[in-house]
XYZ file of C-alpha atoms in Angstrom:
174
model
C 0.000 0.000 0.000
C 1.255 3.471 -0.892
C 2.139 5.707 2.030
C -0.283 8.613 2.380
C 1.342 11.952 3.107
C 0.394 15.581 3.656
C 2.950 18.386 3.554
C 2.570 21.363 5.876
C 4.358 24.326 4.304
C 4.654 28.033 4.984
C 7.046 30.746 6.018
C 9.042 30.771 9.238
C 6.936 31.299 12.386
C 3.663 30.870 10.477
C 2.379 28.038 12.687
C 3.462 24.939 10.747
C 4.614 22.993 13.809
C 1.491 23.848 15.810
C -0.687 22.862 12.849
C 1.091 19.509 12.631
C 0.863 18.943 16.393
C -2.888 19.491 16.294
C -3.377 17.226 13.272
C -1.221 14.461 14.755
C -3.205 14.700 17.999
C -6.604 14.611 16.225
C -5.808 11.701 13.928
C -4.095 9.735 16.710
C -7.236 10.161 18.851
C -9.198 8.634 15.959
C -6.949 5.570 15.979
C -4.659 6.375 13.052
C -0.958 5.575 13.179
C 0.735 8.875 12.376
C 4.338 9.689 11.449
C 6.058 13.064 11.139
C 9.031 14.217 9.091
C 10.632 17.592 9.846
C 12.998 19.480 7.549
C 15.667 21.339 9.498
C 17.161 24.124 7.404
C 20.196 24.807 9.623
C 23.186 23.432 7.647
C 25.202 22.266 10.676
C 22.285 20.806 12.658
C 22.736 17.374 14.214
C 20.389 15.395 16.419
C 23.424 13.755 17.971
C 25.168 14.979 21.124
C 28.903 15.714 20.973
C 30.873 13.379 23.212
C 28.205 10.643 23.393
C 28.970 7.171 22.031
C 26.800 7.628 18.933
C 28.620 10.879 18.135
C 31.964 9.135 18.603
C 30.924 6.379 16.183
C 30.009 9.016 13.590
C 33.289 10.867 14.162
C 35.081 7.559 13.558
C 33.431 7.272 10.142
C 30.213 5.309 10.686
C 27.681 6.356 8.046
C 24.674 4.882 9.866
C 24.311 4.736 13.637
C 21.375 3.021 15.334
C 20.717 3.769 18.988
C 18.389 1.378 20.816
C 16.792 2.092 24.198
C 13.956 0.465 26.135
C 11.243 2.609 24.507
C 12.887 4.153 21.447
C 15.022 3.343 18.425
C 16.809 6.187 16.649
C 18.717 6.022 13.386
C 21.228 8.647 12.365
C 22.332 8.525 8.734
C 25.218 10.701 7.594
C 24.046 11.629 4.078
C 23.604 14.708 1.925
C 19.998 15.873 1.690
C 20.392 16.130 -2.090
C 21.084 12.385 -2.264
C 17.861 11.434 -0.466
C 14.642 11.168 -2.462
C 11.289 12.094 -0.939
C 10.117 8.498 -1.444
C 13.037 7.263 0.676
C 12.063 9.590 3.512
C 8.441 8.453 3.334
C 9.604 4.832 3.206
C 11.134 5.247 6.655
C 7.578 5.706 7.926
C 6.134 2.411 6.665
C 3.519 0.915 8.942
C 1.818 4.260 9.519
C -1.504 5.351 8.047
C -0.330 8.874 7.260
C 2.878 10.896 7.294
C 2.938 14.646 7.913
C 5.911 16.402 6.363
C 6.880 19.821 7.702
C 8.878 22.095 5.452
C 10.626 21.028 2.238
C 8.633 23.782 0.505
C 10.964 23.935 -2.517
C 11.256 20.170 -2.891
C 7.530 19.534 -2.518
C 6.090 22.643 -4.195
C 4.813 20.822 -7.296
C 4.812 17.163 -6.311
C 1.687 15.077 -5.899
C 1.713 15.312 -2.097
C -1.240 17.465 -0.972
C -0.287 20.557 0.984
C -1.696 22.500 3.874
C -0.321 25.995 3.386
C 0.002 27.965 6.616
C -0.155 31.694 5.855
C 0.276 34.916 7.819
C -0.919 37.382 5.173
C -2.955 37.860 2.020
C 0.281 38.223 0.036
C 1.535 34.842 1.258
C -1.777 33.210 0.362
C -1.886 34.722 -3.130
C 1.733 33.734 -3.755
C 1.045 30.183 -2.544
C -1.735 29.670 -5.094
C 0.812 29.919 -7.911
C 3.627 28.210 -6.047
C 2.121 25.044 -4.536
C 0.190 22.244 -6.191
C -1.992 20.572 -5.037
C -3.218 22.630 -2.099
C -5.549 20.737 0.222
C -6.272 23.693 2.508
C -5.028 26.991 3.849
C -4.560 27.468 7.574
C -2.768 29.858 9.875
C -3.199 33.364 11.259
C -4.583 34.816 8.004
C -8.092 33.729 7.005
C -8.025 33.331 3.222
C -11.810 33.522 2.902
C -11.584 36.729 0.862
C -9.307 35.244 -1.792
C -10.955 33.924 -4.943
C -9.827 30.338 -4.753
C -11.505 26.953 -4.468
C -9.075 26.046 -1.659
C -10.798 25.973 1.746
C -9.477 27.787 4.808
C -9.543 25.814 8.067
C -8.048 27.239 11.248
C -6.001 24.347 12.655
C -5.671 26.089 16.008
C -9.395 26.472 16.590
C -10.753 23.628 14.488
C -8.176 20.878 14.027
C -11.008 18.348 13.986
C -12.454 19.870 10.804
C -9.029 19.872 9.149
C -8.473 16.248 10.188
C -11.863 15.340 8.679
C -10.819 16.989 5.404
C -7.647 14.889 5.439
C -9.666 11.739 6.124
C -12.002 12.531 3.233
C -9.466 13.694 0.635
C -6.269 11.821 1.536
C -7.151 8.771 3.606
C -10.454 8.346 1.718
C -12.352 7.142 4.786
């Protein structure tokens, strides 16, 4: 079965993370298995901790490091983002009903993954109409109701349930 995904895109500090948190919470409450992928734009970011064993393995040249604890398994892969395809990232989330992807706005702007575009202004919303395809919904601080578009606006902060129902209907087809 193909992995179902929804991208949550928008400018910095627009509410993408909060939108995803609310959607993950709503769909998890309904019994869905939900995964999340987050793009970190800081070039030197690492999830690892300098000095820890996993960091030392990476410093020694290990390309893949798997850390296993009683309630968590983490994999760190030392790769260039350009060498990783979107399908590979989604494949890491097999076994889930839906994957939410935060960010990757350039990579995912025209792909077939439906997008929730989180906007702070009319200008951002109007720009998004030409930039992103397909758009499932707008959300965020700016209500796009006044823009001539067939894309619905759903406030994920006040009505995450309605946005989760739209995802069920259009993406999960349930």
